[in-house]
Coordinates of C-alpha atoms in Angstrom, one line a residue:
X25 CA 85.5 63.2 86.3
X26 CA 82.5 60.8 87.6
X27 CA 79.3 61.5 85.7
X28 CA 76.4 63.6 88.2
X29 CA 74.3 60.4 87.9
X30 CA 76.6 58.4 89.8
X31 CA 77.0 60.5 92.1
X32 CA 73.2 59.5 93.5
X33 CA 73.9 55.9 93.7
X34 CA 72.9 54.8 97.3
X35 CA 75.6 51.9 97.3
X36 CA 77.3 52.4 100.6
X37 CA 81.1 51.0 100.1
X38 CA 81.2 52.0 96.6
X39 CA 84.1 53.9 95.9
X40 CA 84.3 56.4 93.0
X41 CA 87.6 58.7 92.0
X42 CA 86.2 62.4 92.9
X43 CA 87.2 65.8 92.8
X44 CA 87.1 67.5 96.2
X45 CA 83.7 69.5 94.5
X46 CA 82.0 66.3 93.4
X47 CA 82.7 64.6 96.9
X48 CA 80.9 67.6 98.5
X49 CA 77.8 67.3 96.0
X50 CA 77.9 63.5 97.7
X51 CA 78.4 64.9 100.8
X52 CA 75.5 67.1 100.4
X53 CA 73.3 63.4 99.7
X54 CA 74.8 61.5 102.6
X55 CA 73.6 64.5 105.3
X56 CA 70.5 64.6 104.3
X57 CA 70.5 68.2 103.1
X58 CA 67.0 69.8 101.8
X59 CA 68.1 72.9 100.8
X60 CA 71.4 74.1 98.4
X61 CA 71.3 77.6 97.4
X62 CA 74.7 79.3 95.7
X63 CA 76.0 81.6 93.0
X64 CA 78.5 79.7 90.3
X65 CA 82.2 81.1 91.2
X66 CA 85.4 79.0 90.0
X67 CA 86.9 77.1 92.0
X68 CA 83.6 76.0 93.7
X69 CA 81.7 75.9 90.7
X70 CA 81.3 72.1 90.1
X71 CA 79.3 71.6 93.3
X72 CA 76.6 73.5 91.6
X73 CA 77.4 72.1 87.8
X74 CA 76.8 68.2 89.9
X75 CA 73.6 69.1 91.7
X76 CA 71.3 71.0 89.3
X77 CA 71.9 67.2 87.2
X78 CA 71.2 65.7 90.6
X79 CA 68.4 67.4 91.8
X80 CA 65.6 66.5 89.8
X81 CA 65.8 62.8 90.4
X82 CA 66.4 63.7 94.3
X83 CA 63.2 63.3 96.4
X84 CA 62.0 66.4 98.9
X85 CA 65.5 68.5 97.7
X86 CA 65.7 71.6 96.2
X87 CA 68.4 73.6 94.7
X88 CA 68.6 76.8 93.1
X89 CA 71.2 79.1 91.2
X90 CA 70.4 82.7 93.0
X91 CA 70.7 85.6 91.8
X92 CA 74.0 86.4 94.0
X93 CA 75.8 85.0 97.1
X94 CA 73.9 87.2 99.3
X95 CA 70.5 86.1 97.9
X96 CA 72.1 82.5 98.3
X97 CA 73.1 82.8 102.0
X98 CA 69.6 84.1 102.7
X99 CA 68.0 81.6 101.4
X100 CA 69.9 78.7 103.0
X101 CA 69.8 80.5 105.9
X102 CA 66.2 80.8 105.9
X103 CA 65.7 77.1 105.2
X104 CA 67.6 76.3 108.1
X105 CA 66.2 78.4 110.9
X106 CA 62.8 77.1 109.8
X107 CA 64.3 73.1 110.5
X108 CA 65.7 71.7 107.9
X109 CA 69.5 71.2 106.6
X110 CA 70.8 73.8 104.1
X111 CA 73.7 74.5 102.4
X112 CA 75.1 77.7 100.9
X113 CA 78.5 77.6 98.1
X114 CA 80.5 80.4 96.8
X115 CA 84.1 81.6 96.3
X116 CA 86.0 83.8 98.2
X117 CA 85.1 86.7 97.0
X118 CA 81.4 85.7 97.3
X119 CA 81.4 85.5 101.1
X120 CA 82.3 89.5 100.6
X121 CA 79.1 89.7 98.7
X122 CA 77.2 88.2 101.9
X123 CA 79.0 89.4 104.3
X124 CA 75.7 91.0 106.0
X125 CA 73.7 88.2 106.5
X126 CA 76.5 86.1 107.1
X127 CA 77.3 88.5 110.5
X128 CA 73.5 88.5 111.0
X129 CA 72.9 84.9 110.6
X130 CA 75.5 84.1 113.5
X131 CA 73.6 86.0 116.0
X132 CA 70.2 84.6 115.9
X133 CA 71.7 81.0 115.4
X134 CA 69.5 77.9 113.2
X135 CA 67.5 75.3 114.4
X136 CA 69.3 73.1 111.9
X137 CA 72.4 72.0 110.5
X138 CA 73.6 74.7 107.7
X139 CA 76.8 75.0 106.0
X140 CA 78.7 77.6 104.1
X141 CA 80.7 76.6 101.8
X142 CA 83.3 78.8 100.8
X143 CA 86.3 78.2 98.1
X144 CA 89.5 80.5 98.5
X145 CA 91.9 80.7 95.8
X146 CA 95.4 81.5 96.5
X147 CA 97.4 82.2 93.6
X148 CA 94.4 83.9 92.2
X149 CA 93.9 81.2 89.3
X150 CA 90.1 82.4 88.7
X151 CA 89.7 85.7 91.2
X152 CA 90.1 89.3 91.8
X153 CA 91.4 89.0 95.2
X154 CA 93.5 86.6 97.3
X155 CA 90.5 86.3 100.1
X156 CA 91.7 84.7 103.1
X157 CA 88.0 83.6 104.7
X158 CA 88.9 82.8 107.8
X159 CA 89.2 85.9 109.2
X160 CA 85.2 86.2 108.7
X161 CA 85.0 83.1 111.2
X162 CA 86.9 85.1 113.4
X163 CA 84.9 88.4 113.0
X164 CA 81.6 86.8 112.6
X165 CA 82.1 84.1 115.4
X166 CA 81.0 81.3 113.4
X167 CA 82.5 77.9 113.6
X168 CA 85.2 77.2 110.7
X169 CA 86.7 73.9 109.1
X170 CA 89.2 73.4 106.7
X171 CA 89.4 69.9 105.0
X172 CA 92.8 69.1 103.2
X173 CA 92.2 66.8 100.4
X174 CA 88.4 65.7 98.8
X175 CA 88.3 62.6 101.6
X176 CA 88.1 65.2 104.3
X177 CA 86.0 67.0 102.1
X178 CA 83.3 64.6 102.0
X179 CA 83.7 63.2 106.0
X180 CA 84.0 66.4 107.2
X181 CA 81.4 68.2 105.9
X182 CA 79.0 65.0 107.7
X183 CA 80.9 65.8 110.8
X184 CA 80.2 70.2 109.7
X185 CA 76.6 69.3 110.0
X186 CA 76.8 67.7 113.3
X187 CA 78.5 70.0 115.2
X188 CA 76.2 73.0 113.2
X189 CA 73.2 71.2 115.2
X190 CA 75.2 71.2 118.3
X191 CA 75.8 74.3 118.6
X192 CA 73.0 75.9 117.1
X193 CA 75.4 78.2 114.5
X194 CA 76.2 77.9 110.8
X195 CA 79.6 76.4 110.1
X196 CA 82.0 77.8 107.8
X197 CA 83.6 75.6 105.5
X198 CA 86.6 76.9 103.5
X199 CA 88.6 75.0 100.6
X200 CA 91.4 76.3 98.5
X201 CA 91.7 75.8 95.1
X202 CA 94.0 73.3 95.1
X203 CA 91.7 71.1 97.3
X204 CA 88.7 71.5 95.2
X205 CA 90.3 70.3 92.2
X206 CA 91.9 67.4 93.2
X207 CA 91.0 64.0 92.9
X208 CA 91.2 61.0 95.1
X209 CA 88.9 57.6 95.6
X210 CA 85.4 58.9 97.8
X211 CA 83.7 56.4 99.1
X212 CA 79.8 56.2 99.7
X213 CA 78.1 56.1 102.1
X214 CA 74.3 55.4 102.9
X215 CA 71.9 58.1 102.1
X216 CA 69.1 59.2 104.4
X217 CA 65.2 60.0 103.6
X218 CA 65.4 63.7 103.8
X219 CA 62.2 65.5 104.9
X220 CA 59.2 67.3 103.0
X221 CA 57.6 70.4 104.4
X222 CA 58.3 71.5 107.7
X223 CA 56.2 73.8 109.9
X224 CA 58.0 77.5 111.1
X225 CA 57.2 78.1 114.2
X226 CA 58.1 81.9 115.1
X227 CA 60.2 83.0 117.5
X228 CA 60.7 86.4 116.9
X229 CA 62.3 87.5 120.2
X230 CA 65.3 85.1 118.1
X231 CA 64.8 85.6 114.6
X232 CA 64.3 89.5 114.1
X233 CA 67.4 91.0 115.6
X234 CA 66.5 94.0 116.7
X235 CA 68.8 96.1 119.2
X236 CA 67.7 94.2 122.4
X237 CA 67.2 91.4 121.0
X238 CA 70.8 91.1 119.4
X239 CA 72.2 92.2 122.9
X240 CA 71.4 89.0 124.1
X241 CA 72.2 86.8 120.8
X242 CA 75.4 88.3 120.9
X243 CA 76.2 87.2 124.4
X244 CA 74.6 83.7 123.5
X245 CA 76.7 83.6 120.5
X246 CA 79.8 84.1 122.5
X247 CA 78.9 81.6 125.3
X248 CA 78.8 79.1 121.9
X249 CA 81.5 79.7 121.0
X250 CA 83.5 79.0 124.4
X251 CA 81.3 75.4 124.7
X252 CA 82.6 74.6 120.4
X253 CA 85.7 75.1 121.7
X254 CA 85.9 72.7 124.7
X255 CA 84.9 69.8 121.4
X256 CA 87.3 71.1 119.3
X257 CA 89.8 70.0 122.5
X258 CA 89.3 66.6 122.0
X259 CA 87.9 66.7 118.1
X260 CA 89.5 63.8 116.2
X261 CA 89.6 66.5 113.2
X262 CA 92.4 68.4 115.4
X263 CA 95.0 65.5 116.0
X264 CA 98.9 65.0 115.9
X265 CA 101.3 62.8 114.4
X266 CA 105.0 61.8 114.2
X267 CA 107.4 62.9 117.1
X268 CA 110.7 65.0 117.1
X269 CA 112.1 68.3 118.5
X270 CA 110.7 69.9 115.9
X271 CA 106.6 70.5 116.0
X272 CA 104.8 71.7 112.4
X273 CA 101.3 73.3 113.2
X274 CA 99.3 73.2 109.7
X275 CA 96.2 73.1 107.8
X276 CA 94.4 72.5 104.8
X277 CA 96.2 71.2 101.3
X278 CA 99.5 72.9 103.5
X279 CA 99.2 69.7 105.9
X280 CA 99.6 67.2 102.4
X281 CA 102.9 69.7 101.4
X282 CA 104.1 69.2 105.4
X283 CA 103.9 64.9 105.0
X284 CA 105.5 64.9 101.9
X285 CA 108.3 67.2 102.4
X286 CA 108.9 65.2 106.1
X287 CA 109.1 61.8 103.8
X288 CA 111.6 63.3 101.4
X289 CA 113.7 65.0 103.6
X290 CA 114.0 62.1 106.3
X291 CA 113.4 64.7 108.5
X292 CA 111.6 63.8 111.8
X293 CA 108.7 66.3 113.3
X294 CA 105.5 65.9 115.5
X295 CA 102.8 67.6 113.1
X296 CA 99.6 69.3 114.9
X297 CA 97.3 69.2 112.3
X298 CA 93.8 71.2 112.5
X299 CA 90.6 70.9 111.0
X300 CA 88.7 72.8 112.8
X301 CA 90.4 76.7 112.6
X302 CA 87.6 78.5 114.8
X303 CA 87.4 78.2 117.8
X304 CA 91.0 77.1 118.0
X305 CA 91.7 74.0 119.9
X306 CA 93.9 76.5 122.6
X307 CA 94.7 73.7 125.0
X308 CA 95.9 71.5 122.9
X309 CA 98.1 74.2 121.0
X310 CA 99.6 75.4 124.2
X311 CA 100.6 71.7 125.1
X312 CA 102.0 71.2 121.7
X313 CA 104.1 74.4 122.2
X314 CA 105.3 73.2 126.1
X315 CA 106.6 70.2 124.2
X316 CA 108.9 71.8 121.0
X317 CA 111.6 74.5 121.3
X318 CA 110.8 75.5 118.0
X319 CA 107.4 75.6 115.9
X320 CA 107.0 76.1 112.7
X321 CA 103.6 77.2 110.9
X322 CA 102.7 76.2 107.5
X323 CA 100.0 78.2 105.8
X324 CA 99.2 79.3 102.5
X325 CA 97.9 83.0 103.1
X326 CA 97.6 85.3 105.9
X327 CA 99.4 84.1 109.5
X328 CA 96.1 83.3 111.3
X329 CA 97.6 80.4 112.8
X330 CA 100.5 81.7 113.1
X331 CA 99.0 84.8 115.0
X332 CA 97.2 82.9 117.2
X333 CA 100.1 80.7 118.2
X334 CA 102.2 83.2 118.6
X335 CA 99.5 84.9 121.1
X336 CA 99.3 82.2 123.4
X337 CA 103.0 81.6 123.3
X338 CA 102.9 85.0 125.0
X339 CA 99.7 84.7 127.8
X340 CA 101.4 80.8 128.8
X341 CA 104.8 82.5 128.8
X342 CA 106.0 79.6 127.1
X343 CA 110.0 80.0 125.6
X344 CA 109.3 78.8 122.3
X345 CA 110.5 79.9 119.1
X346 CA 107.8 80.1 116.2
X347 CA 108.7 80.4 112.9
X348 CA 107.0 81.5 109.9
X349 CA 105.6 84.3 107.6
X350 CA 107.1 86.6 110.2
X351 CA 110.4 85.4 109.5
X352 CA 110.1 85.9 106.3
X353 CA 110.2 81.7 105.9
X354 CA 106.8 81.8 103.9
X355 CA 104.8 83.9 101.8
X356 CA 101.7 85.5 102.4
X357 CA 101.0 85.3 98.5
X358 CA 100.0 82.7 96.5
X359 CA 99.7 79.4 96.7
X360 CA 102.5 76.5 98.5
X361 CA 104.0 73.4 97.1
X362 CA 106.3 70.9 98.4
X363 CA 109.0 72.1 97.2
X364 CA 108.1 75.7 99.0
X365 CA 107.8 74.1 102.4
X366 CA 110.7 71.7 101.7
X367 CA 113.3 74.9 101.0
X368 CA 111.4 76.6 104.2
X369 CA 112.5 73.6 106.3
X370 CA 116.1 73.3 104.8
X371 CA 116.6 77.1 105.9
X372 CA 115.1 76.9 109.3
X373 CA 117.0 73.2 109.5
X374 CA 120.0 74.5 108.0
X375 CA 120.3 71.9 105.7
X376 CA 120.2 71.1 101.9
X377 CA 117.0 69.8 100.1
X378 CA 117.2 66.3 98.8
X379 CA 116.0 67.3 95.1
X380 CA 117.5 68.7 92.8
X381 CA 115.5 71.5 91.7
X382 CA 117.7 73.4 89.1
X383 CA 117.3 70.6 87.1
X384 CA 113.9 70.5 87.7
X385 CA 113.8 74.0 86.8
X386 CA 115.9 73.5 83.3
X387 CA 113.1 71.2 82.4
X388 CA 110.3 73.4 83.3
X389 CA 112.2 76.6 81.7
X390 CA 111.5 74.4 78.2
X391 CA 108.2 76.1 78.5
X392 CA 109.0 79.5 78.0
X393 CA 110.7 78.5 74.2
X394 CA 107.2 77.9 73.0
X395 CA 104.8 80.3 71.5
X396 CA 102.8 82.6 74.4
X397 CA 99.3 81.8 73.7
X398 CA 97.7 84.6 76.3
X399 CA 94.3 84.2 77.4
X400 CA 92.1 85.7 74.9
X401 CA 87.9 86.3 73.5
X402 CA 86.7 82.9 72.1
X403 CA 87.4 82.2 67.8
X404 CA 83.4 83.6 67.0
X405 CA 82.3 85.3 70.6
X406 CA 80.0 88.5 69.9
X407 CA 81.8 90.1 72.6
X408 CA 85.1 90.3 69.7
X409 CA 82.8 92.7 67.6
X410 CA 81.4 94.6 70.1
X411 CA 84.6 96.0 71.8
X412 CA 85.5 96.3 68.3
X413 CA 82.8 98.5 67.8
X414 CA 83.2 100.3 70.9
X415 CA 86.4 101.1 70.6
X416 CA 85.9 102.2 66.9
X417 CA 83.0 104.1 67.6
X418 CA 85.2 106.4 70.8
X419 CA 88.3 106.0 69.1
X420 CA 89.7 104.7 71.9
X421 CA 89.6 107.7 74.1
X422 CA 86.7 106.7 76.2
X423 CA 86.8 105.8 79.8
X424 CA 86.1 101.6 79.7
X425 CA 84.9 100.4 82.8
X426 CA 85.1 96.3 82.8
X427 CA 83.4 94.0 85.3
X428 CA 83.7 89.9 86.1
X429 CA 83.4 87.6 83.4
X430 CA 85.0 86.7 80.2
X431 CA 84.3 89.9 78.6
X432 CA 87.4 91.1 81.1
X433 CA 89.7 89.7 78.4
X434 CA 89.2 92.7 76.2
X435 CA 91.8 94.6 78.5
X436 CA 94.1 92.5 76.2
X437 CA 95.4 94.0 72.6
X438 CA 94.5 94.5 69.9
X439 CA 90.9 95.7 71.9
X440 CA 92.0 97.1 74.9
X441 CA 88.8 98.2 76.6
X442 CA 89.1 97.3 80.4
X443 CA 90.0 100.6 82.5
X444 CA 88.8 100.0 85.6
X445 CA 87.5 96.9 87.6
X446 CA 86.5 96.2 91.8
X447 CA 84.2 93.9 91.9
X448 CA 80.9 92.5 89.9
X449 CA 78.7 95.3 88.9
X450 CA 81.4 97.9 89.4
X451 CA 81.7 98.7 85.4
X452 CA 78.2 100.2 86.3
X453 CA 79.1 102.2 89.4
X454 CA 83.0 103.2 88.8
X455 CA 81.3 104.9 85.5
X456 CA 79.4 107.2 87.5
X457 CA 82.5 107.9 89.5
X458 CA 84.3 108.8 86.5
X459 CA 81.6 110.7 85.0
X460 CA 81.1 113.1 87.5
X461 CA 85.2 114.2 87.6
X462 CA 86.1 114.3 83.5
X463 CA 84.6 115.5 80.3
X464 CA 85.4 112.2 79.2
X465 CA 83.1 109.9 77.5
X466 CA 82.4 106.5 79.5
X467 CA 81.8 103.2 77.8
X468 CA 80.7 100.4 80.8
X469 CA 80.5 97.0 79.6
X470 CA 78.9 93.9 81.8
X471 CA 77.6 90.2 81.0
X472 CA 74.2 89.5 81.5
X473 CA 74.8 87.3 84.1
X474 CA 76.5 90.1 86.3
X475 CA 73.8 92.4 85.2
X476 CA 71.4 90.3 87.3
X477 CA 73.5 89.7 90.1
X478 CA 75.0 92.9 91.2
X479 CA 74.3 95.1 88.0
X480 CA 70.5 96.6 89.2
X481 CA 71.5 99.1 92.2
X482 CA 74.0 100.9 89.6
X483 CA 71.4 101.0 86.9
X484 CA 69.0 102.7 89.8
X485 CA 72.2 104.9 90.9
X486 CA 72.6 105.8 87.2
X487 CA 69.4 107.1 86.5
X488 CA 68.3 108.8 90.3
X489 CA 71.3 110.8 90.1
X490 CA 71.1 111.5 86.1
X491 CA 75.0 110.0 85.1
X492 CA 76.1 110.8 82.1
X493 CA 77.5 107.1 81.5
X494 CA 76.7 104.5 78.4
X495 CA 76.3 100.8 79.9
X496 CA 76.5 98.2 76.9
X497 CA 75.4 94.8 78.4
X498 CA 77.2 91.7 76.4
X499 CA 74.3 88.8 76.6
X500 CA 75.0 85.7 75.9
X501 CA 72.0 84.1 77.5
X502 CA 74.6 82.3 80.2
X503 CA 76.6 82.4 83.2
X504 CA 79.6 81.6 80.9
X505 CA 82.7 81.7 82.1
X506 CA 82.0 79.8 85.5
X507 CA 80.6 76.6 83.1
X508 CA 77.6 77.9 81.9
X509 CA 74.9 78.0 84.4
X510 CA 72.0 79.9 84.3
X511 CA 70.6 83.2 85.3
X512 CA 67.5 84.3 85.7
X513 CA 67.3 85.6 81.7
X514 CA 67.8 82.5 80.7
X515 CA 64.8 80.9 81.4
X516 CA 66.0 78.0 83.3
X517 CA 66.3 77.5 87.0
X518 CA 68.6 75.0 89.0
X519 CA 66.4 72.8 89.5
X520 CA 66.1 72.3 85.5
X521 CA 62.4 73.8 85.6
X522 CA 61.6 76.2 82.4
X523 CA 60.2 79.7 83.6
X524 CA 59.3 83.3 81.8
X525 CA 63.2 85.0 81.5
X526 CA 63.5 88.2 82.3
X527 CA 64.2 90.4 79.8
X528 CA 67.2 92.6 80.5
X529 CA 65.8 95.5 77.8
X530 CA 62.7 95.6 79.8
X531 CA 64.2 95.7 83.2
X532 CA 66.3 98.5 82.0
X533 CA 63.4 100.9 80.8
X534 CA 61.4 99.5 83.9
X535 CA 63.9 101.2 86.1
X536 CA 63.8 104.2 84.6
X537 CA 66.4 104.0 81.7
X538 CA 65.6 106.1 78.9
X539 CA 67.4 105.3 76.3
X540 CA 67.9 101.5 75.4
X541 CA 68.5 99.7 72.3
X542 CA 68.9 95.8 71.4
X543 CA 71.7 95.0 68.8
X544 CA 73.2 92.5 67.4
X545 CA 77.3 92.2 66.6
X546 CA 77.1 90.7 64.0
X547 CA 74.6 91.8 61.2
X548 CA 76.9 94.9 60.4
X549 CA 79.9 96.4 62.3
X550 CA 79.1 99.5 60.8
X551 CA 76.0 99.7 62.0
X552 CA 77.3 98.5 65.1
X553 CA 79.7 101.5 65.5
X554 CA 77.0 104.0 64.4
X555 CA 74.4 102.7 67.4
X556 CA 77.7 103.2 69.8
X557 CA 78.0 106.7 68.5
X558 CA 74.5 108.0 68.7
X559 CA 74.5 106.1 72.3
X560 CA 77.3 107.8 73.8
X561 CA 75.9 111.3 72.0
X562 CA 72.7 110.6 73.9
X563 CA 74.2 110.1 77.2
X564 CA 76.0 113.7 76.7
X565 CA 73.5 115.8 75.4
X566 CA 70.5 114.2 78.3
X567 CA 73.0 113.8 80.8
X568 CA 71.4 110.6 81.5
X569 CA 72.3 106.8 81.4
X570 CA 72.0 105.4 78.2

């Protein structure tokens, strides 16, 4: 992994072996970006680890850790309506988080280039959910690429930029996992003087989208739309390769499982891959299905391509046969691999694979001989003892609402206090759910991190409507299980700048919280288990958060 530092070097030609997130923190140099606003979420979370390094030897730039991905998208999206480039970063689940500034945001358009950056992960490696994102491009009308490999990820996001300013719109950028992590040589190139203060001028028959007002944005948005789609016609990003009967439409790390499954199969194939996924090159997908009697779709995900094809197959009235998730050829789980498109194309093919896999699979089988070593709470984390106490002190017959973080590990033996989890700051919210239906005593647990980004309008919830739930917040004074970054308890900002923390028993009593107590794990479990007690005795006889 290349060292932040080097990442500022303004030696154009230099080449540097990047992952896919550290060529988009170059990326971020090379288009003169002013502005990066994001919440930490695995697996985009070393664009932000790179750039808060970055950022304080980085003249007229600014970057910030915010509170949560809608804060983030705000933000950027602020910066660039008032003229200058920005860039917002989460993961998949995230863009859910900003989902209403993100519809918003498309309407009244920015008067520079902004990019959101958004990392799915199929397979669910690090997530709740298996988010396909671009179905927000799609709902939210908003431009969408989809670079396959951390080359594409660097020279695409200059070219993200461009056509941003074009068109007047935020582009969506989506990675996958598998992308973001992967490694390949970048290299630089020159980086531009970025500008200091800019003037907002106000255009508030734009910017505030009141009824009429987004009437008319919507229509404009649309018309937009319709002109990015003429470019993505002739777009070098959306270009074929290879000839054969058969035609492959792809995308993403899908197109890098397509090339090599071609080269070990022998198998010929014109390939139409796309990099830009909204607005849909249409032309040049109805031409490509004129020319093949049979089309296959490679994927990872949901069948948006697939749809789309298959959609235009019908309005051309073009006899063509298109074959994919439908089919039941590929998955709509998880993440691809070579070998998952190479068995796909044996079975449409009707032929054998070249490799043999069983052996393959004997090898890998070796695996399951040795000890299981399940995910589990750090040797010496706090959070050990204080699910031990909580579960001590209620015996184990409390309700345990869990949220995202570490801490989520307790659902494992021998603690076993995760009962219920949506989303971040759900622990806070399911509990008073649960508490309103059962005698039961609930026992919500959160990290301090989540408690700042979505854990405040449950505390609020909690205490208006008088719940009967006990909230034990775990603080560890970090953002820890994305890689450490800070929050705004922590007293540190992204930009490296030391500020007054917030402190989260003082925010609690400030919203109304009556009962709150500090404690620490480990000065004495049994005093640990006797606070829990008298806490959740508290919450029953006030009916009132504790």
């Amino acid at each position: 992994m290349a060292k932040p530092l080097e990442l500022l070097e303004d030696s154009p030609g230099k080449k540097l072996l990047l992952l896919a997130n550290e060529a988009i923190a170059r990326g971020v140099l090379e288009a003169g970006v002013r502005l990066v606003a994001l919440y930490p979420g695995t697996p985009s979370s070393e664009i932000g680890n790179n750039l808060t390094i970055m950022a304080p030897k980085i003249s007229n730039f600014y970057f910030e850790f915010s509170t949560n991905e809608k804060v983030a998208l705000e933000v950027a999206g602020a910066a660039a309506v008032t003229g200058v480039r920005s860039m917002m970063v989460c993961k998949g689940p995230g863009l859910n988080v900003a989902a209403d500034p993100f519809f918003s945001l498309a309407y009244i358009g920015v008067r520079a280039g902004m990019v959101i950056v958004v990392a799915d992960d199929p397979s669910m490696w690090s997530s709740q959910n298996e988010n396909d994102s671009r179905y927000y491009a799609l709902m939210g009308n908003m431009p969408l690429m989809e670079p396959s490999d951390p080359i594409e990820a660097k020279s695409m996001l200059l070219e993200a930029y461009n056509f941003s300013e074009q068109f007047e719109l935020p582009v969506l950028f989506r990675t996958t996992t598998r992308v973001n992590h992967t490694r390949a040589p970048i290299e630089f190139g020159p980086i531009p003087a970025r500008p200091d203060k800019v003037e907002f001028e106000k255009e508030p028959f734009r910017f505030v989208p009141i009824p009429s007002v987004a009437r008319v944005r919507h229509r404009w948005l649309l018309e937009q739309i319709e002109k990015a789609r003429e470019v993505s016609e002739t777009s070098p990003l959306n270009f074929t390769e290879g000839e054969g009967d058969l035609g492959i439409i792809t995308s993403g790390v899908s197109y890098n499982y397509v090339k090599e499954a071609l080269i070990e199969m022998n198998l010929s194939a014109e390939v139409l891959k796309l990099g830009i996924i909204h607005p849909l090159p249409e032309k040049k997908m109805v031409e490509f299905l004129k020319r093949h009697k049979r089309v296959v779709i490679v994927e990872e995900l949901e069948p948006f391509l697939e749809t789309h094809a298959r959609r235009l197959a019908h309005l051309e009235k073009i006899t063509v046969e298109i074959l994919g998730k439908e089919q039941g050829f590929f998955s709509r789980e998880g993440e691809y691999s070579p070998r998952i498109v190479m068995e796909a194309l044996c079975k449409i093919q009707d032929c054998n694979t070249p490799i043999n896999w069983e052996d393959i699979d004997k090898r890998s089988d070796a695996v399951l001989d040795l000890p299981p070593r399940p995910p589990l709470l750090c040797a010496g984390c706090p959070h050990r003892a204080s699910y031990y106490a909580i579960r001590t002190a209620t015996r184990g017959k409390a309700i345990y609402p869990t949220d995202i973080g570490c801490y989520t590990l307790s659902i494992a033996p021998p603690l076993e206090t995760a009962d219920i989890l949506f989303d971040m700051g759900s622990s806070i919210t399911t509990a008073c759910g649960i508490a309103e239906v059962t005698d039961q005593d609930v026992v919500a647990t959160i990290g301090d991190g989540t408690f700042f980004a979505s854990g405040l309008p449950g505390i609020v919830n909690a205490v208006y409507n008088q719940h009967r739930i006990c909230l034990v917040v775990l603080d560890n004074r970090t953002t820890a299980m994305t890689g450490h970054q800070p929050h705004p308890g922590t007293g540190i900002t992204g930009m490296g700048k030391e500020v007054p923390p917030l402190d989260i028993e003082e925010v609690c009593k400030g919203l109304g919280v009556k009962y709150v107590k500090t404690i620490y794990p480990f000065e004495s479990i049994a005093g640990l288990v006797g606070e829990v007690r008298e806490m959740v005795k508290w919450a029953r006889e006030n009916h009132s958060p504790a």
